[in-house]
C-alpha cells in the first residue's frame, strides 16, 4: 500500500479524545485541587484566626483570668459534642421506628408460625472400637446456619413482601437458630395475618430443604425431619408467648430509648443555653473558610485540566487512530491491550470510552486478531514482512514475539529505522512492512520522518499496529 505524504499542516482537535486524555489524569487533578483547596482555605483561616484572636484578646481583658475563658470553651465543647452524639443516636432511633417492620405491627394482633426440625447423621458409638468415628452432627448443624440465612433468602423474603427493606429489618420478622445439644433447628416467622406468617415460614423451610442435598454432599450425609409445626394468634401481651420474637417488648424498648435520649438532649441544650448567656461573643468565620476551600478545589481542578489541554494541543505526540489514517492513508490492523490495566471503576470507565469493544477482549485475543488480519494481507507466505516503528524497542520486541507465535507469515523484527542502521537494512530486504506505534507516546515528527523514509524506499506498507 502506498504511503500518503499529504500531511495536513494543522491537525483537527478530536474533542472526545481530548476529554479522555484529560480524564485519564483525574487523580492528579484531584490532588492539585486538594492542594489549592488547602492553600486558599489555609489563607482564609489564617485571616479569620487573626480576627478571632483579636476578639479573644479583647474579651480576655474583661475576664478575671485566661483560665476562666479556657474553662468556658472546654465546657461548651464538651456539651456540644455530647449533644451531637445524642442527636445521631436519636436520628437512628427515629429512622429505625420508620423503617422497621417490627415497629409497624400491632403488638396485640399478629400471627406467629414455627417449625422444628430434628437432624441426625445416624452416628453410633461402638464400644468394641478403640477409636470411634467422627460425629459430624454439629458440623451439619453449623452448615445449615451458614447456608440457609444468606442474601438469597433475604431476597426471597423481600420478593414475598413486595417491598424493599434492609437485611436488618427483614431479619426481625423471622428467627433461625440451632440447638447443638438436642440436634434441633427451630424456625419462627411472624406476620400481620396467618397467611403471611405461614408464607414466610414456608420460604425459610423451602430454603432448608433446598440446602439439604448440598450440605449432605459437602459435609456429611444426614436426615432432617420436621417434628412440630404450629401457628399461633398473638392477641395478648407477647411476654407470655413462647415465641423468641417479642413485638411489644421491642416496641417498648425502642420507645423507652427515644424518650430517654430526647429527655437527655433537652437537658443538655438547656445547660448549653445557660452557659452561652454569659459567654463572650467570639466567633470564627467557618463559612468563609468553607467557601474558599470549595473555590480552591474547583479552581485547582480547572487549572490542572487547562494545563493538560495545552499540553495535549501543543504536544508532538500522535493523538488518535484517525490522525494516522488521515495523515498517511494507512489502515489500522489492530490494537493491543493497554500497558497498564485499569485499577478502579473510574479508570475502567475511561478505558471503555477509549477502547470501545476492545476493552472486553483479552490481550491474547487482540494479538490473535491482529495475527489473523496480517495473514490475510500477505497472500504469498514466502514473502517477508518486517515489523518496524519509532516506539520503545522493548515494547515493539514484545509485540513482535507475540505476533510471531500466532501467525504463519515470515515475520522479522527491524526496530526503529531512525536510530538503527540494521533496521534500515532489514526493511530494504523485506517484501512488506508493518508499522507499530503507540498513541500518546509516538511523536509526530519521528513518525513523519519514518514514513518519508519508507516512501523513498518504495516499500509496501501493510498497515499500522497500535501497541
Tab-separated table of N, CA and C in Angstrom, residues 216-316:
chain	number	residue	atom	x	y	z
A	216	UNK	N	-25.389	-32.319	52.529
A	216	UNK	CA	-25.107	-33.755	52.564
A	216	UNK	C	-23.864	-34.094	51.761
A	217	UNK	N	-23.722	-33.463	50.604
A	217	UNK	CA	-22.582	-33.777	49.747
A	217	UNK	C	-21.299	-33.092	50.203
A	218	UNK	N	-21.433	-31.873	50.776
A	218	UNK	CA	-20.247	-31.113	51.147
A	218	UNK	C	-19.763	-31.382	52.567
A	219	UNK	N	-20.673	-31.801	53.468
A	219	UNK	CA	-20.277	-32.012	54.868
A	219	UNK	C	-20.446	-33.476	55.262
A	220	UNK	N	-21.706	-33.975	55.270
A	220	UNK	CA	-21.931	-35.369	55.650
A	220	UNK	C	-23.389	-35.735	55.353
A	221	UNK	N	-23.589	-36.991	55.010
A	221	UNK	CA	-24.950	-37.483	54.810
A	221	UNK	C	-25.723	-37.401	56.122
A	222	UNK	N	-27.008	-37.011	56.023
A	222	UNK	CA	-27.818	-36.861	57.226
A	222	UNK	C	-29.303	-36.894	56.853
A	223	UNK	N	-30.127	-37.017	57.850
A	223	UNK	CA	-31.581	-36.922	57.685
A	223	UNK	C	-32.080	-35.724	58.472
A	224	UNK	N	-33.035	-34.984	57.893
A	224	UNK	CA	-33.651	-33.863	58.594
A	224	UNK	C	-35.166	-34.037	58.528
A	225	UNK	N	-35.797	-34.070	59.682
A	225	UNK	CA	-37.223	-34.370	59.745
A	225	UNK	C	-37.946	-33.278	60.527
A	226	UNK	N	-39.117	-32.835	60.017
A	226	UNK	CA	-39.915	-31.873	60.783
A	226	UNK	C	-40.549	-32.570	62.002
A	227	UNK	N	-40.443	-31.940	63.144
A	227	UNK	CA	-41.000	-32.506	64.392
A	227	UNK	C	-42.328	-31.847	64.736
A	228	UNK	N	-42.318	-30.531	64.799
A	228	UNK	CA	-43.551	-29.806	65.142
A	228	UNK	C	-43.721	-28.615	64.217
A	229	UNK	N	-44.953	-28.318	63.875
A	229	UNK	CA	-45.307	-27.136	63.098
A	229	UNK	C	-46.599	-26.573	63.671
A	230	UNK	N	-46.595	-25.271	63.964
A	230	UNK	CA	-47.816	-24.684	64.512
A	230	UNK	C	-47.871	-23.198	64.207
A	231	UNK	N	-49.088	-22.666	64.294
A	231	UNK	CA	-49.343	-21.241	64.086
A	231	UNK	C	-50.169	-20.735	65.257
A	232	UNK	N	-49.810	-19.543	65.763
A	232	UNK	CA	-50.486	-19.006	66.933
A	232	UNK	C	-50.853	-17.541	66.694
A	233	UNK	N	-52.061	-17.167	67.109
A	233	UNK	CA	-52.506	-15.782	67.007
A	233	UNK	C	-52.169	-15.069	68.321
A	234	UNK	N	-51.314	-14.056	68.225
A	234	UNK	CA	-50.916	-13.307	69.418
A	234	UNK	C	-51.862	-12.112	69.561
A	235	UNK	N	-52.770	-12.182	70.500
A	235	UNK	CA	-53.703	-11.081	70.747
A	235	UNK	C	-53.696	-10.684	72.221
A	236	UNK	N	-52.487	-10.827	72.813
A	236	UNK	CA	-52.311	-10.501	74.220
A	236	UNK	C	-50.853	-10.051	74.403
A	237	UNK	N	-50.474	-9.765	75.601
A	237	UNK	CA	-49.093	-9.370	75.879
A	237	UNK	C	-48.163	-10.520	75.490
A	238	UNK	N	-47.275	-10.294	74.480
A	238	UNK	CA	-46.481	-11.405	73.949
A	238	UNK	C	-45.382	-11.877	74.901
A	239	UNK	N	-45.274	-11.270	76.074
A	239	UNK	CA	-44.279	-11.744	77.031
A	239	UNK	C	-44.606	-13.138	77.533
A	240	UNK	N	-45.869	-13.523	77.445
A	240	UNK	CA	-46.263	-14.861	77.889
A	240	UNK	C	-46.196	-15.882	76.760
A	241	UNK	N	-45.842	-15.433	75.543
A	241	UNK	CA	-45.748	-16.353	74.406
A	241	UNK	C	-44.383	-17.032	74.400
A	242	UNK	N	-44.336	-18.235	73.841
A	242	UNK	CA	-43.070	-18.972	73.740
A	242	UNK	C	-42.230	-18.513	72.553
A	243	UNK	N	-42.750	-17.586	71.764
A	243	UNK	CA	-42.009	-17.088	70.601
A	243	UNK	C	-40.801	-16.278	71.045
A	244	UNK	N	-39.707	-16.431	70.295
A	244	UNK	CA	-38.496	-15.654	70.586
A	244	UNK	C	-38.606	-14.236	70.043
A	245	UNK	N	-39.584	-13.993	69.186
A	245	UNK	CA	-39.782	-12.666	68.596
A	245	UNK	C	-40.835	-11.934	69.424
A	246	UNK	N	-40.421	-10.939	70.158
A	246	UNK	CA	-41.308	-10.194	71.047
A	246	UNK	C	-41.573	-8.812	70.452
A	247	UNK	N	-42.738	-8.649	69.832
A	247	UNK	CA	-43.068	-7.388	69.173
A	247	UNK	C	-43.247	-6.277	70.192
A	248	UNK	N	-44.067	-6.542	71.205
A	248	UNK	CA	-44.354	-5.490	72.185
A	248	UNK	C	-43.101	-5.091	72.953
A	249	UNK	N	-42.292	-6.069	73.339
A	249	UNK	CA	-41.067	-5.761	74.078
A	249	UNK	C	-40.127	-4.904	73.236
A	250	UNK	N	-40.010	-5.248	71.926
A	250	UNK	CA	-39.138	-4.474	71.041
A	250	UNK	C	-39.646	-3.044	70.888
A	251	UNK	N	-40.972	-2.892	70.737
A	251	UNK	CA	-41.541	-1.555	70.589
A	251	UNK	C	-41.380	-0.738	71.875
A	252	UNK	N	-41.598	-1.378	73.014
A	252	UNK	CA	-41.440	-0.673	74.292
A	252	UNK	C	-39.991	-0.237	74.502
A	253	UNK	N	-39.047	-1.120	74.174
A	253	UNK	CA	-37.632	-0.781	74.342
A	253	UNK	C	-37.230	0.387	73.448
A	254	UNK	N	-37.730	0.379	72.199
A	254	UNK	CA	-37.402	1.465	71.279
A	254	UNK	C	-37.996	2.797	71.755
A	255	UNK	N	-39.242	2.749	72.272
A	255	UNK	CA	-39.879	3.962	72.773
A	255	UNK	C	-39.155	4.483	74.021
A	256	UNK	N	-38.775	3.566	74.903
A	256	UNK	CA	-38.044	3.975	76.110
A	256	UNK	C	-36.726	4.640	75.740
A	257	UNK	N	-36.047	4.073	74.749
A	257	UNK	CA	-34.776	4.650	74.316
A	257	UNK	C	-34.988	6.048	73.727
A	258	UNK	N	-36.061	6.201	72.933
A	258	UNK	CA	-36.359	7.512	72.341
A	258	UNK	C	-36.640	8.556	73.425
A	259	UNK	N	-37.469	8.199	74.396
A	259	UNK	CA	-37.824	9.144	75.453
A	259	UNK	C	-36.606	9.523	76.291
A	260	UNK	N	-35.763	8.538	76.562
A	260	UNK	CA	-34.569	8.804	77.358
A	260	UNK	C	-33.605	9.736	76.622
A	261	UNK	N	-33.373	9.468	75.328
A	261	UNK	CA	-32.473	10.319	74.546
A	261	UNK	C	-33.049	11.720	74.388
A	262	UNK	N	-34.363	11.805	74.138
A	262	UNK	CA	-34.998	13.103	73.954
A	262	UNK	C	-34.908	13.940	75.235
A	263	UNK	N	-35.141	13.297	76.385
A	263	UNK	CA	-35.049	13.999	77.664
A	263	UNK	C	-33.622	14.480	77.923
A	264	UNK	N	-32.653	13.613	77.603
A	264	UNK	CA	-31.249	13.976	77.824
A	264	UNK	C	-30.842	15.165	76.972
A	265	UNK	N	-31.272	15.160	75.714
A	265	UNK	CA	-30.855	16.235	74.805
A	265	UNK	C	-31.511	17.559	75.187
A	266	UNK	N	-32.721	17.503	75.716
A	266	UNK	CA	-33.389	18.730	76.196
A	266	UNK	C	-32.606	19.329	77.367
A	267	UNK	N	-32.213	18.468	78.303
A	267	UNK	CA	-31.450	18.937	79.466
A	267	UNK	C	-30.107	19.540	79.047
A	268	UNK	N	-29.429	18.881	78.075
A	268	UNK	CA	-28.126	19.376	77.645
A	268	UNK	C	-28.247	20.706	76.914
A	269	UNK	N	-29.291	20.867	76.121
A	269	UNK	CA	-29.478	22.138	75.407
A	269	UNK	C	-29.779	23.274	76.380
A	270	UNK	N	-30.557	22.985	77.416
A	270	UNK	CA	-30.816	24.000	78.429
A	270	UNK	C	-29.519	24.393	79.143
A	271	UNK	N	-28.691	23.395	79.416
A	271	UNK	CA	-27.418	23.674	80.073
A	271	UNK	C	-26.508	24.500	79.170
A	272	UNK	N	-26.531	24.189	77.857
A	272	UNK	CA	-25.710	24.950	76.912
A	272	UNK	C	-26.214	26.390	76.788
A	273	UNK	N	-27.544	26.558	76.755
A	273	UNK	CA	-28.106	27.918	76.682
A	273	UNK	C	-27.705	28.742	77.901
A	274	UNK	N	-27.767	28.120	79.070
A	274	UNK	CA	-27.382	28.833	80.295
A	274	UNK	C	-25.906	29.229	80.256
A	275	UNK	N	-25.078	28.329	79.697
A	275	UNK	CA	-23.651	28.615	79.619
A	275	UNK	C	-23.365	29.768	78.654
A	276	UNK	N	-24.095	29.784	77.520
A	276	UNK	CA	-23.829	30.789	76.500
A	276	UNK	C	-24.352	32.170	76.868
A	277	UNK	N	-25.250	32.256	77.856
A	277	UNK	CA	-25.760	33.561	78.264
A	277	UNK	C	-24.660	34.453	78.820
A	278	UNK	N	-23.652	33.848	79.406
A	278	UNK	CA	-22.552	34.617	79.976
A	278	UNK	C	-21.268	34.472	79.158
A	279	UNK	N	-21.405	33.940	77.961
A	279	UNK	CA	-20.211	33.693	77.152
A	279	UNK	C	-19.837	34.937	76.354
A	280	UNK	N	-18.572	35.097	76.001
A	280	UNK	CA	-18.153	36.197	75.125
A	280	UNK	C	-18.635	35.946	73.702
A	281	UNK	N	-18.984	36.991	72.996
A	281	UNK	CA	-19.455	36.851	71.609
A	281	UNK	C	-18.234	36.804	70.699
A	282	UNK	N	-17.680	35.631	70.582
A	282	UNK	CA	-16.478	35.436	69.764
A	282	UNK	C	-16.736	34.288	68.802
A	283	UNK	N	-16.629	34.545	67.518
A	283	UNK	CA	-16.894	33.501	66.523
A	283	UNK	C	-15.769	33.461	65.504
A	284	UNK	N	-15.546	32.282	64.992
A	284	UNK	CA	-14.577	32.085	63.914
A	284	UNK	C	-15.366	31.899	62.621
A	285	UNK	N	-15.063	32.673	61.601
A	285	UNK	CA	-15.837	32.660	60.364
A	285	UNK	C	-15.566	31.379	59.570
A	286	UNK	N	-16.243	30.299	59.984
A	286	UNK	CA	-16.048	28.998	59.333
A	286	UNK	C	-16.645	28.987	57.931
A	287	UNK	N	-17.762	29.708	57.743
A	287	UNK	CA	-18.420	29.735	56.433
A	287	UNK	C	-17.478	30.265	55.357
A	288	UNK	N	-16.755	31.334	55.687
A	288	UNK	CA	-15.806	31.879	54.721
A	288	UNK	C	-14.700	30.898	54.377
A	289	UNK	N	-14.254	30.142	55.379
A	289	UNK	CA	-13.203	29.147	55.140
A	289	UNK	C	-13.704	28.058	54.195
A	290	UNK	N	-14.936	27.611	54.423
A	290	UNK	CA	-15.514	26.559	53.562
A	290	UNK	C	-15.658	27.050	52.128
A	291	UNK	N	-16.119	28.296	51.967
A	291	UNK	CA	-16.269	28.851	50.614
A	291	UNK	C	-14.916	28.900	49.900
A	292	UNK	N	-13.880	29.368	50.598
A	292	UNK	CA	-12.548	29.419	49.984
A	292	UNK	C	-12.047	28.011	49.643
A	293	UNK	N	-12.359	27.043	50.502
A	293	UNK	CA	-11.931	25.663	50.242
A	293	UNK	C	-12.587	25.125	48.980
A	294	UNK	N	-13.898	25.366	48.828
A	294	UNK	CA	-14.616	24.883	47.637
A	294	UNK	C	-14.093	25.559	46.380
A	295	UNK	N	-13.921	26.890	46.458
A	295	UNK	CA	-13.400	27.629	45.296
A	295	UNK	C	-11.998	27.138	44.938
A	296	UNK	N	-11.163	26.897	45.951
A	296	UNK	CA	-9.813	26.420	45.689
A	296	UNK	C	-9.797	25.051	45.035
A	297	UNK	N	-10.689	24.164	45.501
A	297	UNK	CA	-10.748	22.814	44.923
A	297	UNK	C	-11.170	22.865	43.460
A	298	UNK	N	-12.244	23.627	43.173
A	298	UNK	CA	-12.729	23.733	41.787
A	298	UNK	C	-11.694	24.419	40.917
A	299	UNK	N	-11.098	25.503	41.425
A	299	UNK	CA	-10.085	26.224	40.663
A	299	UNK	C	-8.879	25.343	40.368
A	300	UNK	N	-8.462	24.529	41.349
A	300	UNK	CA	-7.319	23.642	41.133
A	300	UNK	C	-7.580	22.613	40.050
A	301	UNK	N	-8.774	22.001	40.074
A	301	UNK	CA	-9.111	21.006	39.050
A	301	UNK	C	-9.172	21.655	37.672
A	302	UNK	N	-9.832	22.832	37.592
A	302	UNK	CA	-9.952	23.516	36.302
A	302	UNK	C	-8.577	23.931	35.768
A	303	UNK	N	-7.719	24.429	36.661
A	303	UNK	CA	-6.382	24.851	36.239
A	303	UNK	C	-5.570	23.662	35.736
A	304	UNK	N	-5.636	22.537	36.452
A	304	UNK	CA	-4.904	21.352	36.019
A	304	UNK	C	-5.451	20.832	34.685
A	305	UNK	N	-6.791	20.841	34.524
A	305	UNK	CA	-7.393	20.413	33.258
A	305	UNK	C	-6.939	21.322	32.114
A	306	UNK	N	-6.869	22.631	32.376
A	306	UNK	CA	-6.407	23.574	31.346
A	306	UNK	C	-4.955	23.290	30.951
A	307	UNK	N	-4.123	23.020	31.953
A	307	UNK	CA	-2.715	22.718	31.667
A	307	UNK	C	-2.592	21.480	30.786
A	308	UNK	N	-3.361	20.445	31.111
A	308	UNK	CA	-3.305	19.224	30.299
A	308	UNK	C	-3.854	19.461	28.895
A	309	UNK	N	-4.860	20.332	28.767
A	309	UNK	CA	-5.385	20.658	27.431
A	309	UNK	C	-4.313	21.351	26.593
A	310	UNK	N	-3.579	22.289	27.207
A	310	UNK	CA	-2.500	22.980	26.496
A	310	UNK	C	-1.419	21.986	26.075
A	311	UNK	N	-1.054	21.089	27.005
A	311	UNK	CA	-0.041	20.075	26.681
A	311	UNK	C	-0.521	19.190	25.529
A	312	UNK	N	-1.822	18.851	25.568
A	312	UNK	CA	-2.393	17.994	24.514
A	312	UNK	C	-2.317	18.683	23.156
A	313	UNK	N	-2.737	19.961	23.134
A	313	UNK	CA	-2.794	20.685	21.853
A	313	UNK	C	-1.402	20.961	21.314
A	314	UNK	N	-0.480	21.378	22.190
A	314	UNK	CA	0.859	21.762	21.731
A	314	UNK	C	1.823	20.586	21.640
A	315	UNK	N	1.443	19.441	22.211
A	315	UNK	CA	2.342	18.300	22.220
A	315	UNK	C	2.583	17.722	20.834
A	316	UNK	N	3.682	17.012	20.705
A	316	UNK	CA	4.093	16.449	19.414
A	316	UNK	C	3.669	14.994	19.246
